[in-house]
PDB file of C-alpha atoms in Angstrom:
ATOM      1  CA  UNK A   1       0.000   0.000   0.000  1.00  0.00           C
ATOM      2  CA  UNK A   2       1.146   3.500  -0.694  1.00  0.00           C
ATOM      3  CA  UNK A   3       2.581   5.103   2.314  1.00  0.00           C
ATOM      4  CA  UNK A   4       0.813   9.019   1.119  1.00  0.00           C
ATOM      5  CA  UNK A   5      -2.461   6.756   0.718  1.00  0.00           C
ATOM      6  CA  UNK A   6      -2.014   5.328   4.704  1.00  0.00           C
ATOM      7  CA  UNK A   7      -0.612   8.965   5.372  1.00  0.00           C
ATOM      8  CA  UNK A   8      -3.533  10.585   4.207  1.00  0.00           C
ATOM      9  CA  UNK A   9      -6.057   8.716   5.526  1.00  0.00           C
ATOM     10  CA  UNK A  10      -4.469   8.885   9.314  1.00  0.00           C
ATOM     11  CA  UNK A  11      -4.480  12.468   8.228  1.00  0.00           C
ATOM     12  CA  UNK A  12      -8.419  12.662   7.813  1.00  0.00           C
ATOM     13  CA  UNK A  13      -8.608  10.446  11.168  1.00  0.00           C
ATOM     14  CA  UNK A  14      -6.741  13.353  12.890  1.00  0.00           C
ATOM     15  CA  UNK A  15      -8.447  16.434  11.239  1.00  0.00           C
ATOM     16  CA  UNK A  16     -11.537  14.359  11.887  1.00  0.00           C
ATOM     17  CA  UNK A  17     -10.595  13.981  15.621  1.00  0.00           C
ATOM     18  CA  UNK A  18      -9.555  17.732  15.909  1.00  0.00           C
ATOM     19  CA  UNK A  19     -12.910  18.648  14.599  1.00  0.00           C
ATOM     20  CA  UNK A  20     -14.716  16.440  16.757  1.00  0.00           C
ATOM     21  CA  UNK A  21     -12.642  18.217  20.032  1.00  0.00           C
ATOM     22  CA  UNK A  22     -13.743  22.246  18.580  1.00  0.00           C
ATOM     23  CA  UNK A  23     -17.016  21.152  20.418  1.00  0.00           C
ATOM     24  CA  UNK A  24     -15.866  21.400  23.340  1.00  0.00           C
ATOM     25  CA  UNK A  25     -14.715  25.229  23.144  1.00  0.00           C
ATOM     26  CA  UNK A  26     -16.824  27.463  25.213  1.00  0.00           C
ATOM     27  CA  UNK A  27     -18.588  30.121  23.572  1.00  0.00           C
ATOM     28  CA  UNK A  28     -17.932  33.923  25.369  1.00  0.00           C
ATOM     29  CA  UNK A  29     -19.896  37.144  25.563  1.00  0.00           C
ATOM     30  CA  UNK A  30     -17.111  38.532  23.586  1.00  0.00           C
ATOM     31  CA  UNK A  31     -17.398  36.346  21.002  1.00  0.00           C
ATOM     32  CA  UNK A  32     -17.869  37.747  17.238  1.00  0.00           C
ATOM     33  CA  UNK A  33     -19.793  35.878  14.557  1.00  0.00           C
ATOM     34  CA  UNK A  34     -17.026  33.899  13.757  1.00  0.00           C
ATOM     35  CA  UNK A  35     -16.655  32.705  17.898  1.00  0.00           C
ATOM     36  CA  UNK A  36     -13.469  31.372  19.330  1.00  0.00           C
ATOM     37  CA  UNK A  37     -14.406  27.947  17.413  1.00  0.00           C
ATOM     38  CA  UNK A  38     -14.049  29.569  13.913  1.00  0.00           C
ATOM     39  CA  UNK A  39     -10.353  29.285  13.135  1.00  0.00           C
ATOM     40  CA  UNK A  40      -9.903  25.799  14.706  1.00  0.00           C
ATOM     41  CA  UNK A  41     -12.512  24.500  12.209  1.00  0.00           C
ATOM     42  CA  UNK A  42     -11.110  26.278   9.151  1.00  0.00           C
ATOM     43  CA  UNK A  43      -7.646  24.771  10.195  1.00  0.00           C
ATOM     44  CA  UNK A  44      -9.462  21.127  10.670  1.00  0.00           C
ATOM     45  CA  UNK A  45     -11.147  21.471   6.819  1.00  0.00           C
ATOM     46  CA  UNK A  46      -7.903  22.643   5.612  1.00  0.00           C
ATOM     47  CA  UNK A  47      -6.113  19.422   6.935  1.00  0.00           C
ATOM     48  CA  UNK A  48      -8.813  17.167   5.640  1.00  0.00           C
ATOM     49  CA  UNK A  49      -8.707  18.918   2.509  1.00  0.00           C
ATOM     50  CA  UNK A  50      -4.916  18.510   2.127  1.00  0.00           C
ATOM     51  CA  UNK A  51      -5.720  14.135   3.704  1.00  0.00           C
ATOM     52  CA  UNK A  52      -8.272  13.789   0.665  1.00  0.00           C
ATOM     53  CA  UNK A  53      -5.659  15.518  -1.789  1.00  0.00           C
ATOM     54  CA  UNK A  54      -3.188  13.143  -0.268  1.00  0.00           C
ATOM     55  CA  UNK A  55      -5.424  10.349  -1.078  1.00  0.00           C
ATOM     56  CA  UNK A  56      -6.409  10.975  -4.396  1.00  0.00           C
ATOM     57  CA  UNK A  57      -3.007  11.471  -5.226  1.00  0.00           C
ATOM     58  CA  UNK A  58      -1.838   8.244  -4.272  1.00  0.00           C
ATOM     59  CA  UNK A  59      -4.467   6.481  -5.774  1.00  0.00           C
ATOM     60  CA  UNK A  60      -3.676   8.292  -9.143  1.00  0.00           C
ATOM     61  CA  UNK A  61      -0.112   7.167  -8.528  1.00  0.00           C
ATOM     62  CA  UNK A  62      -0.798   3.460  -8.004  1.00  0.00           C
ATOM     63  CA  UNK A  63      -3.282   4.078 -10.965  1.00  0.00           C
ATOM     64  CA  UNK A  64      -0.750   5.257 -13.218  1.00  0.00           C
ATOM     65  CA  UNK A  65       2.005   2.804 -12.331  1.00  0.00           C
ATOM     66  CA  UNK A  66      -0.651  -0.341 -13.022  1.00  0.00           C
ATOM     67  CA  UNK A  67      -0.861   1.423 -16.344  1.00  0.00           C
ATOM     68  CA  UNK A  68       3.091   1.289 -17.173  1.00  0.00           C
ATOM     69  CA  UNK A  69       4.622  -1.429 -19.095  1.00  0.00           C
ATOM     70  CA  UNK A  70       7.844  -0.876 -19.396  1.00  0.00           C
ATOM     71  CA  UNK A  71       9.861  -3.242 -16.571  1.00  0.00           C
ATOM     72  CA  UNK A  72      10.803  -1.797 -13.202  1.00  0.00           C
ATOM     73  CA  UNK A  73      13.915   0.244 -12.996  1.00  0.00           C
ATOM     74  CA  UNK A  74      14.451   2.882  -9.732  1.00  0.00           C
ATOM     75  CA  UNK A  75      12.936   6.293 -10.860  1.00  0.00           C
ATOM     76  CA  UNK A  76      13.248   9.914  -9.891  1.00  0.00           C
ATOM     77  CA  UNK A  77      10.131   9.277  -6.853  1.00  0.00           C
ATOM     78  CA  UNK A  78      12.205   6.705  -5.378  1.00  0.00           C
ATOM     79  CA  UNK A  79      15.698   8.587  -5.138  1.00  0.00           C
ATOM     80  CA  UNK A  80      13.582  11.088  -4.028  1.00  0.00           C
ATOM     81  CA  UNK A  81      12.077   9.061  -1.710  1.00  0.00           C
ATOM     82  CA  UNK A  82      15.232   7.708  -0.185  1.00  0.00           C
ATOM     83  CA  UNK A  83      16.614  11.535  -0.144  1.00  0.00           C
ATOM     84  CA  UNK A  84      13.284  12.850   1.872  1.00  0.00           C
ATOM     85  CA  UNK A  85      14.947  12.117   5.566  1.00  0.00           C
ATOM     86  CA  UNK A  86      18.222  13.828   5.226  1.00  0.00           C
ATOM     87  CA  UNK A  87      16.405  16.974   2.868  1.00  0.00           C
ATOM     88  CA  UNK A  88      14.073  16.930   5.668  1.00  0.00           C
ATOM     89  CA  UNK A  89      16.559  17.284   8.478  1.00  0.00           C
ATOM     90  CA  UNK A  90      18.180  20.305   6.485  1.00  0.00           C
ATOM     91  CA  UNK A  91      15.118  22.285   6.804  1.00  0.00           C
ATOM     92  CA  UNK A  92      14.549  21.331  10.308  1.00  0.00           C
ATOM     93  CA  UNK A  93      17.977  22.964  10.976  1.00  0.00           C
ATOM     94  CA  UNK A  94      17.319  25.685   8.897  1.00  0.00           C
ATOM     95  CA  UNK A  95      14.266  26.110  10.848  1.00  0.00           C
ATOM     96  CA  UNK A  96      16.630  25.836  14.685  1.00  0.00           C
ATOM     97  CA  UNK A  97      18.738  28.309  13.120  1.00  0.00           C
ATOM     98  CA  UNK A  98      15.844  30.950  12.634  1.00  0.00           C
ATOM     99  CA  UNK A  99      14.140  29.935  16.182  1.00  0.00           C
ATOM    100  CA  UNK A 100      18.037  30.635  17.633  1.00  0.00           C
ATOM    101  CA  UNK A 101      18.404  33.504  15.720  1.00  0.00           C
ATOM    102  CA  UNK A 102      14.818  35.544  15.978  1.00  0.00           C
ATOM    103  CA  UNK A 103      15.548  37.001  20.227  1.00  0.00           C
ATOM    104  CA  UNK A 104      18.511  38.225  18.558  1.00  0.00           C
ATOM    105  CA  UNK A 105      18.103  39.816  14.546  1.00  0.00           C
ATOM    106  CA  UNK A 106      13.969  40.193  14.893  1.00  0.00           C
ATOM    107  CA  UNK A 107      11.254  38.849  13.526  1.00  0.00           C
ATOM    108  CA  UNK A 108      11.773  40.344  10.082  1.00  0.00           C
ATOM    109  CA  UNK A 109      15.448  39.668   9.482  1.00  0.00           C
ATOM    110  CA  UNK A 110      14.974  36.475  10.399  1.00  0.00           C
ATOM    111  CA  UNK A 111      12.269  35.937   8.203  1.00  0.00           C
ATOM    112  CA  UNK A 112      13.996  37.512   5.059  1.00  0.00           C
ATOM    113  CA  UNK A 113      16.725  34.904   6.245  1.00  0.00           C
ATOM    114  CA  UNK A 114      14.665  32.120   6.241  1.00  0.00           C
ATOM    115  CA  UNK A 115      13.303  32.113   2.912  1.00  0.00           C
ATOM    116  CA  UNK A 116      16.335  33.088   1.265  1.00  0.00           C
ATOM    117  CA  UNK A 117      17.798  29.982   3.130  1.00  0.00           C
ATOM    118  CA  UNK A 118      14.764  27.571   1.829  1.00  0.00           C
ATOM    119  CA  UNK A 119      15.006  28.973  -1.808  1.00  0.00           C
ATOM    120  CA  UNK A 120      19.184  28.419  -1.560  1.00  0.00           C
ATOM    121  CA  UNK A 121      18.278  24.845  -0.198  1.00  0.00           C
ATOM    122  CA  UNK A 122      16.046  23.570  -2.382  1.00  0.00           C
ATOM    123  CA  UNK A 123      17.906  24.626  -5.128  1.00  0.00           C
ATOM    124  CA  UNK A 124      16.834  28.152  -6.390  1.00  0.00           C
ATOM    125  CA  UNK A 125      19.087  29.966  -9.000  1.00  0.00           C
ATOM    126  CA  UNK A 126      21.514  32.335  -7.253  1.00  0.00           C
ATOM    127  CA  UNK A 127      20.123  35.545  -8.405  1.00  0.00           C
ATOM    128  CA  UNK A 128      18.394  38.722  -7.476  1.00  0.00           C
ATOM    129  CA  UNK A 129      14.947  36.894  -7.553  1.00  0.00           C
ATOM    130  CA  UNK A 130      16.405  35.575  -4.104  1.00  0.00           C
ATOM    131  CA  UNK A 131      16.734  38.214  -2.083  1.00  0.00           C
ATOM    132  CA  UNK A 132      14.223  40.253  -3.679  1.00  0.00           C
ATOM    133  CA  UNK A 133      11.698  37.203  -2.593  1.00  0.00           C
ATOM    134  CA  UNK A 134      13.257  37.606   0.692  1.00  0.00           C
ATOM    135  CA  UNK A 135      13.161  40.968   1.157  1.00  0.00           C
ATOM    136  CA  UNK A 136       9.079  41.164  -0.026  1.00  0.00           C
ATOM    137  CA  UNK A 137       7.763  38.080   2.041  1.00  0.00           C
ATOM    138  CA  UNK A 138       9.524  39.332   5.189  1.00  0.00           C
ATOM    139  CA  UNK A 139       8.050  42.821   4.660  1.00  0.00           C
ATOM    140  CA  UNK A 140       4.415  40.843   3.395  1.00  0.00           C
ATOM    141  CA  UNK A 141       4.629  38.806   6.729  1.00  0.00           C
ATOM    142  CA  UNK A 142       5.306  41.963   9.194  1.00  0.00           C
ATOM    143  CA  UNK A 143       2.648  43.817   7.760  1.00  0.00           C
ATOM    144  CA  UNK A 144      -0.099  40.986   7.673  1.00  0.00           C
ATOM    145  CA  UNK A 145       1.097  40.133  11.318  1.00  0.00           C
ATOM    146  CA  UNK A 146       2.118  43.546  13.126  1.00  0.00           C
ATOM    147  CA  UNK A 147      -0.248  45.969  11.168  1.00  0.00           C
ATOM    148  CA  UNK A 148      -3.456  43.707  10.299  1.00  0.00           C
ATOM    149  CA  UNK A 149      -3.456  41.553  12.930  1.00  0.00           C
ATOM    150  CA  UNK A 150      -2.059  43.369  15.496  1.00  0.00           C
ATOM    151  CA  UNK A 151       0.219  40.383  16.637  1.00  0.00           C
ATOM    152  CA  UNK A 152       4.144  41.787  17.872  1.00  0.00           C
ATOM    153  CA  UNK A 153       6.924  40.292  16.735  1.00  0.00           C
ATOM    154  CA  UNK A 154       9.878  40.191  18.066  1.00  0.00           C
ATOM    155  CA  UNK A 155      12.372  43.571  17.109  1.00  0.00           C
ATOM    156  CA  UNK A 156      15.476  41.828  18.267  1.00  0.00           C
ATOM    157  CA  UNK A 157      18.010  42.988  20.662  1.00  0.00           C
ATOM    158  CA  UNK A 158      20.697  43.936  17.822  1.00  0.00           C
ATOM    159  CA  UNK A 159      17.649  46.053  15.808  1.00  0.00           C
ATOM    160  CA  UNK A 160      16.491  47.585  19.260  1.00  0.00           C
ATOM    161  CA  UNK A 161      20.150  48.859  20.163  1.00  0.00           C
ATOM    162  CA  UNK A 162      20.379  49.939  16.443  1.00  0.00           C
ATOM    163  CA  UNK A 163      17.331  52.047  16.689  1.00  0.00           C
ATOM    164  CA  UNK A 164      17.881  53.441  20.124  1.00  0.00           C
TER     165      UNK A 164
END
């Protein structure tokens, strides 16, 4: 069996279960239309949305290799595949480094940092699209975040003594 097909479908068991627990979030007088409930249960459709993507892409796979004739050789999926534990590990460090790093350079240098460091990872062309990406998401992020949302972020103690 596929492991996205048994991935996806614990998937849907767990967005399943998540949605089953938003019942059990009380309702307060300062609740808007949307209540405290209403993000929770956008998250859980969202992860059974991606499960049942999951799915169907797995059985489109298994689908499409029934189809194929020519004898078994070790394809591009499978060296990916075998690569997906140490790729994944990079951008778990990647990801320590910008935790380590945010008290220090602030939420939006560390950002900028973060998806330059992604796009250099997985392979992006060294160019100006780089930090130009960079530079735009971190600025996208601080103003959905600090201006919409009204949720601080971290300056950082180097950008605090900087400005002061």
């Amino acid at each position: 069996m596929n492991r996205d097909l048994v991935a996806g479908a614990v998937l849907l068991a767990i967005a399943g279960a998540y949605y089953n627990t938003i019942g059990n979030i009380a309702e307060s007088t300062l609740s808007d239309e949307v209540g405290a409930a209403g993000l929770p249960r956008l998250l859980a459709g969202l992860l059974a949305l991606i499960a049942v993507v999951m799915m169907a892409r797995a059985l489109l796979a298994v689908r499409k290799s029934r189809k194929a004739v020519a004898a078994p050789r070790a394809s591009d999926e499978d060296e990916e595949e075998n690569a997906s534990v140490p790729r994944a590990a990079g951008l778990l460090l990647i990801g320590a480094g910008y935790v380590v790093l945010l008290p220090f350079a602030g939420y939006v240098v560390c950002v900028a940092l973060l998806i330059a460091a992604v796009a250099l990872y997985e392979g992006a062309a060294r160019s100006w699209v780089i930090p130009a990406a960079a530079i735009g998401g971190a600025t996208l992020y601080w103003a959905i975040f600090v201006k919409l949302l009204g949720v601080h972020q971290p300056a950082g103690i180097l950008i605090q003594g900087w400005l002061s």
